[in-house]
Amino acid sequence: MKIIDSYILKRYLVTFVFTLLILIPIAVAIDIAEKIDKFLNSDTITLVEIVYDYYLNFIIYYVNTFMPLALFVAVIFFTSKLSNNTEIIAINNAKISFTRFLYPYMLGATMVTLLALLMNHFVVPNSSKVRKGFENTYLVKKKYSDNQVKQFSLQLSDSTYMYLQTYDLRNNSGYNFSTEVYDGLTLSYKLTADLIKWIDKDSLFRLSNYQIRRINKNAKDSVFKGATLDTVFPFTPKDFVYKAALAQEMPSDELIEFINTSKKRGVKNLNAYLVELHKRTSLPVASYFLTIIAVALAFRKRRGGTGVNLAVGFGLMFVYIFFLKVSEVLGAVAGANSLLSVWVPNMVFGLLALFLYINARK
C-alpha cells in the first residue's frame, strides 16, 4: 500500500469512528432524558441491568443504525478538508486519476461493509433480544390485545392442519383447539380439545376434554374421549405470534429457518420478515454507493467549502433514509416483491453514484 493510500484510509476510518463517537452519546443522552423518571421510580431495576442489559445493547443497536450516516458524513468531511487544503490539487498534479484516488476509499468501505454485515446478521439481533426484553419487563406495558391470538391456523405438513380459536400468551393456554390429518382430500383423523395448555418445564401441551376421531373408509369411525392428554406437536407458543418486531430479534440463520418453516405451514404474508432479512445485506452494501457519492461531491473545491458539501450530503442522506423507509413499508405489504423493494433505494443511489463518478473523472 502506498503512502497516499495509507494516509487516506487512516483518515477515512478515524473520521468515521469519530463521527460515531459524536452521534452515539447524543442518542444515549436523549434516551436517558426520556426514561430517567422510569428508572428512578422503579424499585426493581438495578444500575447493572440499566448499563449492561439496556444501554450496552442500545449502543450496539445505534452504532449499527448510524453507520451509513456516519460513513457518509465522515467521507464528505475529510475529503472536503483535503480539497480545501489543496492536497487534492497535489494529487491531481501527480497524475493520479479519480479512479485510483478512490482505491483507499473503497478499501475502507469494504472494511465497514464486512463489519456491518457481521453486526446485522448476528450481533444486533441477539443484542436487540436482550434490550427489548428489558423494555418489555420494565419500561413498556403490553396491551391486552398483544397477549392474545385469535382465529389462528397453521399448516403443519402437506396433510396436517391445526386451528385455535383463542390463545393467551400470558398464561400459555388456549381454547377450542383442533388438528386434522387428510388423506388427499379426505379427512382421516381429527383431534379436538376444549383447552390446550403449554407445559414449559416438560416442553409439551396438555389437552383437556379432548376427543380423537379416526375416519375409516370401510368401517365405522372410531372415537375416543378423555379428560386430559399430554402430547407434543411440531409447534410451540412462539409460533402463534407473527410480528415484524420478532424478526429483529432473530439471527439470520434462525430467521431463514423460521421463514422456510412458516412457508411450509401455509402462513400467507411473511414479507415483513423477508424485508428484515434482505435489509441486513442491502444496507451494508450501500456503503460503496455512499462512499462514491460522498467523494465525488467533495472532490472538487467549491465556494462555501466544507459547509456546503455537508449540507448537500445531509440532504442526500435524508432522501436515502426516507426512500429506504418507504420501500420497507411497501415491501412488507402482502403481494409485494420484498427483495426488489428493499434494493430499489440502492439501485437508485447506485445510478446516482455512477453518474457522479463519470462526471468526477472528466
Short mmCIF file of C-alpha atoms in Angstrom, two decimals:
data_model
loop_
_atom_site.label_atom_id
_atom_site.label_comp_id
_atom_site.label_asym_id
_atom_site.label_seq_id
_atom_site.Cartn_x
_atom_site.Cartn_y
_atom_site.Cartn_z
CA MET A 1 0.00 0.00 0.00
CA LYS A 2 1.37 3.40 -0.98
CA ILE A 3 1.78 6.27 1.47
CA ILE A 4 -1.18 8.18 -0.03
CA ASP A 5 -3.42 5.10 0.32
CA SER A 6 -2.40 4.58 3.92
CA TYR A 7 -2.93 8.28 4.66
CA ILE A 8 -6.46 8.39 3.13
CA LEU A 9 -7.54 5.06 4.64
CA LYS A 10 -6.39 6.14 8.09
CA ARG A 11 -8.26 9.46 7.80
CA TYR A 12 -11.31 7.59 6.47
CA LEU A 13 -11.50 5.20 9.44
CA VAL A 14 -10.54 7.73 12.12
CA THR A 15 -13.13 10.26 10.93
CA PHE A 16 -15.75 7.50 10.66
CA VAL A 17 -15.14 6.35 14.24
CA PHE A 18 -15.00 9.97 15.47
CA THR A 19 -18.39 10.71 13.85
CA LEU A 20 -19.92 7.66 15.56
CA LEU A 21 -18.46 8.80 18.89
CA ILE A 22 -20.25 12.12 18.44
CA LEU A 23 -23.62 10.64 17.42
CA ILE A 24 -23.90 7.83 19.99
CA PRO A 25 -23.54 9.95 23.18
CA ILE A 26 -26.22 12.29 21.81
CA ALA A 27 -28.59 9.34 21.28
CA VAL A 28 -27.82 7.98 24.76
CA ALA A 29 -28.34 11.40 26.40
CA ILE A 30 -31.71 11.86 24.68
CA ASP A 31 -32.83 8.37 25.72
CA ILE A 32 -31.75 8.89 29.34
CA ALA A 33 -33.68 12.17 29.45
CA GLU A 34 -36.82 10.34 28.25
CA LYS A 35 -36.55 7.38 30.64
CA ILE A 36 -34.89 8.82 33.76
CA ASP A 37 -38.21 9.03 35.64
CA LYS A 38 -38.99 5.36 34.99
CA PHE A 39 -35.52 4.34 36.12
CA LEU A 40 -35.74 6.36 39.35
CA ASN A 41 -39.32 5.34 40.19
CA SER A 42 -38.69 1.61 39.79
CA ASP A 43 -37.73 -0.40 42.86
CA THR A 44 -36.69 -3.46 40.85
CA ILE A 45 -34.28 -2.06 38.24
CA THR A 46 -30.62 -2.15 39.25
CA LEU A 47 -27.85 0.05 37.85
CA VAL A 48 -26.10 -3.04 36.45
CA GLU A 49 -29.21 -4.00 34.47
CA ILE A 50 -29.61 -0.46 33.14
CA VAL A 51 -25.99 -0.32 31.98
CA TYR A 52 -25.37 -3.86 30.73
CA ASP A 53 -28.81 -5.14 29.71
CA TYR A 54 -30.14 -1.91 28.26
CA TYR A 55 -27.57 0.76 27.37
CA LEU A 56 -24.81 -1.57 26.20
CA ASN A 57 -27.25 -3.15 23.75
CA PHE A 58 -28.75 0.27 22.99
CA ILE A 59 -25.28 1.46 21.88
CA ILE A 60 -24.75 -1.66 19.74
CA TYR A 61 -28.10 -1.08 18.01
CA TYR A 62 -27.50 2.60 17.31
CA VAL A 63 -23.89 2.13 16.21
CA ASN A 64 -25.28 -0.20 13.55
CA THR A 65 -28.12 2.23 12.73
CA PHE A 66 -25.86 5.28 12.43
CA MET A 67 -23.17 3.54 10.34
CA PRO A 68 -24.40 4.75 6.91
CA LEU A 69 -24.87 8.32 8.17
CA ALA A 70 -21.52 8.35 9.97
CA LEU A 71 -19.78 6.93 6.91
CA PHE A 72 -21.31 9.47 4.54
CA VAL A 73 -20.63 12.46 6.78
CA ALA A 74 -17.09 11.30 7.56
CA VAL A 75 -16.12 10.88 3.89
CA ILE A 76 -17.57 14.25 2.88
CA PHE A 77 -15.93 16.00 5.83
CA PHE A 78 -12.36 14.79 5.46
CA THR A 79 -12.43 14.78 1.63
CA SER A 80 -13.58 18.41 1.76
CA LYS A 81 -10.69 19.12 4.11
CA LEU A 82 -8.30 17.54 1.63
CA SER A 83 -9.75 19.68 -1.13
CA ASN A 84 -9.68 22.92 0.88
CA ASN A 85 -6.07 22.28 1.91
CA THR A 86 -5.19 21.87 -1.80
CA GLU A 87 -3.98 18.32 -1.09
CA ILE A 88 -6.20 17.00 -3.89
CA ILE A 89 -4.60 19.51 -6.30
CA ALA A 90 -1.22 17.98 -5.46
CA ILE A 91 -2.67 14.51 -6.05
CA ASN A 92 -4.02 15.59 -9.45
CA ASN A 93 -0.66 17.12 -10.38
CA ALA A 94 0.91 13.75 -9.62
CA LYS A 95 -1.27 12.32 -12.43
CA ILE A 96 -3.32 10.19 -10.04
CA SER A 97 -6.71 9.54 -11.64
CA PHE A 98 -10.01 9.82 -9.79
CA THR A 99 -10.44 6.04 -10.10
CA ARG A 100 -7.05 5.44 -8.47
CA PHE A 101 -7.86 8.08 -5.85
CA LEU A 102 -10.97 6.06 -4.91
CA TYR A 103 -8.97 2.90 -4.14
CA PRO A 104 -8.31 3.53 -0.40
CA TYR A 105 -11.89 4.78 0.00
CA MET A 106 -13.29 1.54 -1.44
CA LEU A 107 -10.93 -0.45 0.76
CA GLY A 108 -12.30 1.41 3.78
CA ALA A 109 -15.88 0.89 2.54
CA THR A 110 -15.18 -2.85 2.27
CA MET A 111 -14.00 -2.95 5.89
CA VAL A 112 -17.10 -1.07 7.06
CA THR A 113 -19.36 -3.29 4.92
CA LEU A 114 -17.94 -6.51 6.35
CA LEU A 115 -18.32 -5.16 9.89
CA ALA A 116 -21.91 -4.08 9.18
CA LEU A 117 -22.80 -7.46 7.64
CA LEU A 118 -21.48 -9.27 10.71
CA MET A 119 -23.40 -6.97 13.05
CA ASN A 120 -26.63 -7.00 11.02
CA HIS A 121 -26.83 -10.75 10.61
CA PHE A 122 -25.63 -11.98 14.01
CA VAL A 123 -24.67 -9.39 16.65
CA VAL A 124 -27.54 -6.88 16.55
CA PRO A 125 -30.41 -9.46 16.60
CA ASN A 126 -29.11 -11.09 19.79
CA SER A 127 -28.46 -7.66 21.27
CA SER A 128 -31.98 -6.49 20.35
CA LYS A 129 -33.49 -9.52 22.09
CA VAL A 130 -31.84 -8.54 25.40
CA ARG A 131 -32.68 -4.84 25.01
CA LYS A 132 -36.33 -5.45 24.13
CA GLY A 133 -36.63 -7.97 26.94
CA PHE A 134 -35.53 -5.23 29.34
CA GLU A 135 -38.00 -2.76 27.77
CA ASN A 136 -40.91 -5.21 27.98
CA THR A 137 -40.10 -6.04 31.60
CA TYR A 138 -39.52 -2.56 32.99
CA LEU A 139 -40.47 0.17 30.51
CA VAL A 140 -43.34 -0.92 28.26
CA LYS A 141 -46.68 -2.19 29.41
CA LYS A 142 -48.07 -4.61 26.85
CA LYS A 143 -51.60 -4.10 25.69
CA TYR A 144 -54.05 -6.91 26.38
CA SER A 145 -54.50 -7.48 22.64
CA ASP A 146 -50.74 -8.05 22.27
CA ASN A 147 -51.04 -11.05 24.57
CA GLN A 148 -53.87 -12.77 22.73
CA VAL A 149 -54.02 -14.69 19.46
CA LYS A 150 -57.41 -15.21 17.82
CA GLN A 151 -58.61 -17.41 14.96
CA PHE A 152 -55.16 -18.88 14.38
CA SER A 153 -54.34 -21.73 11.97
CA LEU A 154 -51.17 -23.45 10.76
CA GLN A 155 -50.36 -25.98 8.08
CA LEU A 156 -48.04 -28.36 9.90
CA SER A 157 -47.30 -30.56 6.87
CA ASP A 158 -48.72 -31.32 3.43
CA SER A 159 -51.60 -33.20 5.04
CA THR A 160 -51.84 -31.87 8.62
CA TYR A 161 -53.51 -28.67 9.83
CA MET A 162 -54.22 -27.12 13.23
CA TYR A 163 -56.65 -24.46 14.44
CA LEU A 164 -57.06 -22.38 17.61
CA GLN A 165 -59.97 -20.11 18.41
CA THR A 166 -58.04 -18.12 21.05
CA TYR A 167 -54.69 -18.39 22.81
CA ASP A 168 -53.47 -16.29 25.74
CA LEU A 169 -49.69 -15.82 25.67
CA ARG A 170 -49.58 -14.68 29.29
CA ASN A 171 -50.74 -17.96 30.79
CA ASN A 172 -49.93 -20.11 27.75
CA SER A 173 -53.42 -21.56 27.36
CA GLY A 174 -55.95 -21.61 24.55
CA TYR A 175 -59.49 -22.70 23.74
CA ASN A 176 -61.21 -24.75 21.05
CA PHE A 177 -58.14 -26.46 19.63
CA SER A 178 -58.24 -28.93 16.75
CA THR A 179 -55.81 -30.71 14.45
CA GLU A 180 -56.79 -32.55 11.28
CA VAL A 181 -54.99 -35.03 9.03
CA TYR A 182 -56.10 -35.57 5.43
CA ASP A 183 -55.57 -38.43 3.02
CA GLY A 184 -55.70 -36.47 -0.21
CA LEU A 185 -58.96 -34.54 0.11
CA THR A 186 -60.48 -36.93 2.63
CA LEU A 187 -60.34 -36.32 6.36
CA SER A 188 -58.75 -39.35 8.09
CA TYR A 189 -58.02 -38.11 11.63
CA LYS A 190 -59.23 -35.31 13.87
CA LEU A 191 -58.21 -34.34 17.40
CA THR A 192 -60.17 -31.67 19.29
CA ALA A 193 -59.87 -30.24 22.80
CA ASP A 194 -61.73 -27.60 24.78
CA LEU A 195 -58.50 -26.38 26.39
CA ILE A 196 -54.83 -26.56 25.38
CA LYS A 197 -52.06 -25.50 27.75
CA TRP A 198 -48.28 -25.34 27.21
CA ILE A 199 -46.24 -27.01 29.98
CA ASP A 200 -42.91 -25.24 29.66
CA LYS A 201 -40.87 -27.43 32.04
CA ASP A 202 -41.79 -30.57 30.08
CA SER A 203 -41.93 -28.89 26.62
CA LEU A 204 -45.33 -30.40 25.82
CA PHE A 205 -49.00 -29.48 25.53
CA ARG A 206 -51.75 -30.64 27.91
CA LEU A 207 -55.17 -31.12 26.34
CA SER A 208 -58.36 -31.05 28.44
CA ASN A 209 -61.71 -32.59 27.43
CA TYR A 210 -60.23 -33.99 24.26
CA GLN A 211 -61.69 -36.22 21.55
CA ILE A 212 -59.86 -38.31 18.94
CA ARG A 213 -61.79 -39.39 15.86
CA ARG A 214 -60.38 -41.75 13.21
CA ILE A 215 -62.33 -41.93 9.98
CA ASN A 216 -62.28 -45.37 8.37
CA LYS A 217 -63.30 -45.79 4.74
CA ASN A 218 -64.77 -49.28 5.01
CA ALA A 219 -65.70 -49.43 8.68
CA LYS A 220 -67.33 -47.43 11.41
CA ASP A 221 -65.41 -44.41 12.67
CA SER A 222 -63.58 -44.88 15.96
CA VAL A 223 -63.97 -42.21 18.64
CA PHE A 224 -62.05 -41.90 21.87
CA LYS A 225 -62.65 -39.28 24.56
CA GLY A 226 -60.68 -38.37 27.65
CA ALA A 227 -60.20 -35.78 30.39
CA THR A 228 -56.53 -34.93 29.88
CA LEU A 229 -53.81 -35.84 27.42
CA ASP A 230 -50.16 -34.80 27.46
CA THR A 231 -48.69 -34.75 23.97
CA VAL A 232 -46.22 -32.97 21.71
CA PHE A 233 -46.82 -31.14 18.44
CA PRO A 234 -44.41 -29.74 15.83
CA PHE A 235 -45.01 -26.21 17.12
CA THR A 236 -44.67 -24.15 20.30
CA PRO A 237 -46.48 -21.00 21.54
CA LYS A 238 -43.88 -18.75 19.90
CA ASP A 239 -45.14 -20.00 16.54
CA PHE A 240 -48.51 -18.38 17.26
CA VAL A 241 -47.07 -14.86 17.08
CA TYR A 242 -46.16 -13.38 13.71
CA LYS A 243 -44.92 -9.83 14.25
CA ALA A 244 -42.34 -7.87 12.31
CA ALA A 245 -40.65 -6.87 15.58
CA LEU A 246 -39.76 -10.51 16.27
CA ALA A 247 -37.70 -10.64 13.07
CA GLN A 248 -35.31 -8.06 14.51
CA GLU A 249 -34.52 -10.43 17.39
CA MET A 250 -33.59 -13.43 15.25
CA PRO A 251 -30.08 -14.06 13.90
CA SER A 252 -30.21 -14.56 10.15
CA ASP A 253 -29.81 -18.35 10.23
CA GLU A 254 -32.72 -18.60 12.69
CA LEU A 255 -34.75 -16.10 10.66
CA ILE A 256 -34.24 -18.05 7.42
CA GLU A 257 -35.28 -21.28 9.14
CA PHE A 258 -38.34 -19.52 10.58
CA ILE A 259 -39.36 -18.18 7.15
CA ASN A 260 -38.94 -21.58 5.47
CA THR A 261 -40.89 -23.37 8.21
CA SER A 262 -43.65 -20.76 8.10
CA LYS A 263 -43.97 -21.11 4.32
CA LYS A 264 -44.43 -24.88 4.70
CA ARG A 265 -47.09 -24.21 7.32
CA GLY A 266 -49.06 -22.06 4.92
CA VAL A 267 -48.53 -18.65 6.56
CA LYS A 268 -49.78 -16.19 3.98
CA ASN A 269 -47.74 -13.00 4.37
CA LEU A 270 -44.13 -13.21 5.53
CA ASN A 271 -42.97 -10.08 3.71
CA ALA A 272 -42.20 -8.22 6.94
CA TYR A 273 -39.71 -10.99 7.83
CA LEU A 274 -38.31 -11.09 4.30
CA VAL A 275 -37.82 -7.30 4.32
CA GLU A 276 -35.84 -7.56 7.56
CA LEU A 277 -33.70 -10.38 6.12
CA HIS A 278 -32.93 -8.57 2.83
CA LYS A 279 -32.29 -5.25 4.60
CA ARG A 280 -29.49 -6.80 6.63
CA THR A 281 -27.49 -7.18 3.41
CA SER A 282 -28.68 -4.22 1.34
CA LEU A 283 -27.87 -1.56 3.94
CA PRO A 284 -24.20 -2.56 4.44
CA VAL A 285 -23.69 -2.82 0.65
CA ALA A 286 -24.89 0.79 0.38
CA SER A 287 -21.55 1.78 1.95
CA TYR A 288 -19.97 1.52 -1.51
CA PHE A 289 -22.51 3.80 -3.21
CA LEU A 290 -22.49 6.32 -0.38
CA THR A 291 -18.69 6.46 -0.38
CA ILE A 292 -18.51 7.13 -4.13
CA ILE A 293 -21.22 9.81 -3.90
CA ALA A 294 -19.51 11.50 -0.92
CA VAL A 295 -16.07 11.52 -2.59
CA ALA A 296 -17.50 12.81 -5.89
CA LEU A 297 -19.31 15.65 -4.09
CA ALA A 298 -16.29 16.74 -2.03
CA PHE A 299 -13.53 16.04 -4.59
CA ARG A 300 -13.73 19.48 -6.20
CA LYS A 301 -13.05 22.62 -4.21
CA ARG A 302 -16.11 24.83 -4.26
CA ARG A 303 -17.29 28.15 -2.87
CA GLY A 304 -18.63 27.65 0.66
CA GLY A 305 -16.19 24.85 1.37
CA THR A 306 -16.97 22.04 3.78
CA GLY A 307 -20.25 23.57 4.97
CA VAL A 308 -21.85 23.41 1.52
CA ASN A 309 -20.65 19.84 0.99
CA LEU A 310 -22.02 18.75 4.36
CA ALA A 311 -25.37 20.45 3.66
CA VAL A 312 -25.68 18.65 0.32
CA GLY A 313 -24.58 15.41 1.97
CA PHE A 314 -27.13 15.64 4.76
CA GLY A 315 -29.82 16.38 2.19
CA LEU A 316 -28.95 13.30 0.14
CA MET A 317 -28.70 11.17 3.28
CA PHE A 318 -32.16 12.29 4.35
CA VAL A 319 -33.55 11.36 0.93
CA TYR A 320 -31.88 7.93 1.08
CA ILE A 321 -33.21 7.15 4.58
CA PHE A 322 -36.70 8.37 3.63
CA PHE A 323 -36.61 6.31 0.44
CA LEU A 324 -35.41 3.28 2.40
CA LYS A 325 -38.21 3.53 4.98
CA VAL A 326 -40.87 3.91 2.27
CA SER A 327 -39.52 0.86 0.43
CA GLU A 328 -39.55 -1.18 3.66
CA VAL A 329 -43.21 -0.33 4.28
CA LEU A 330 -44.20 -1.10 0.70
CA GLY A 331 -42.14 -4.31 0.71
CA ALA A 332 -43.98 -5.59 3.80
CA VAL A 333 -47.37 -5.36 2.06
CA ALA A 334 -48.85 -8.70 1.04
CA GLY A 335 -48.16 -9.49 -2.61
CA ALA A 336 -45.18 -7.12 -2.91
CA ASN A 337 -41.74 -8.22 -4.07
CA SER A 338 -39.84 -7.72 -0.81
CA LEU A 339 -36.40 -8.30 -2.35
CA LEU A 340 -36.93 -5.71 -5.09
CA SER A 341 -38.50 -3.20 -2.69
CA VAL A 342 -35.54 -3.33 -0.29
CA TRP A 343 -32.94 -3.00 -3.06
CA VAL A 344 -34.66 -0.19 -5.02
CA PRO A 345 -33.01 2.62 -2.93
CA ASN A 346 -29.60 1.05 -3.58
CA MET A 347 -30.36 0.81 -7.29
CA VAL A 348 -31.35 4.49 -7.47
CA PHE A 349 -28.36 5.69 -5.45
CA GLY A 350 -26.14 3.28 -7.36
CA LEU A 351 -27.13 5.07 -10.59
CA LEU A 352 -26.51 8.43 -8.88
CA ALA A 353 -23.07 7.19 -7.77
CA LEU A 354 -22.29 6.08 -11.34
CA PHE A 355 -23.37 9.48 -12.74
CA LEU A 356 -21.24 11.41 -10.23
CA TYR A 357 -18.31 9.06 -10.77
CA ILE A 358 -18.37 9.63 -14.55
CA ASN A 359 -18.55 13.41 -14.07
CA ALA A 360 -15.74 13.39 -11.48
CA ARG A 361 -13.44 11.55 -13.90
CA LYS A 362 -13.73 14.34 -16.50
#
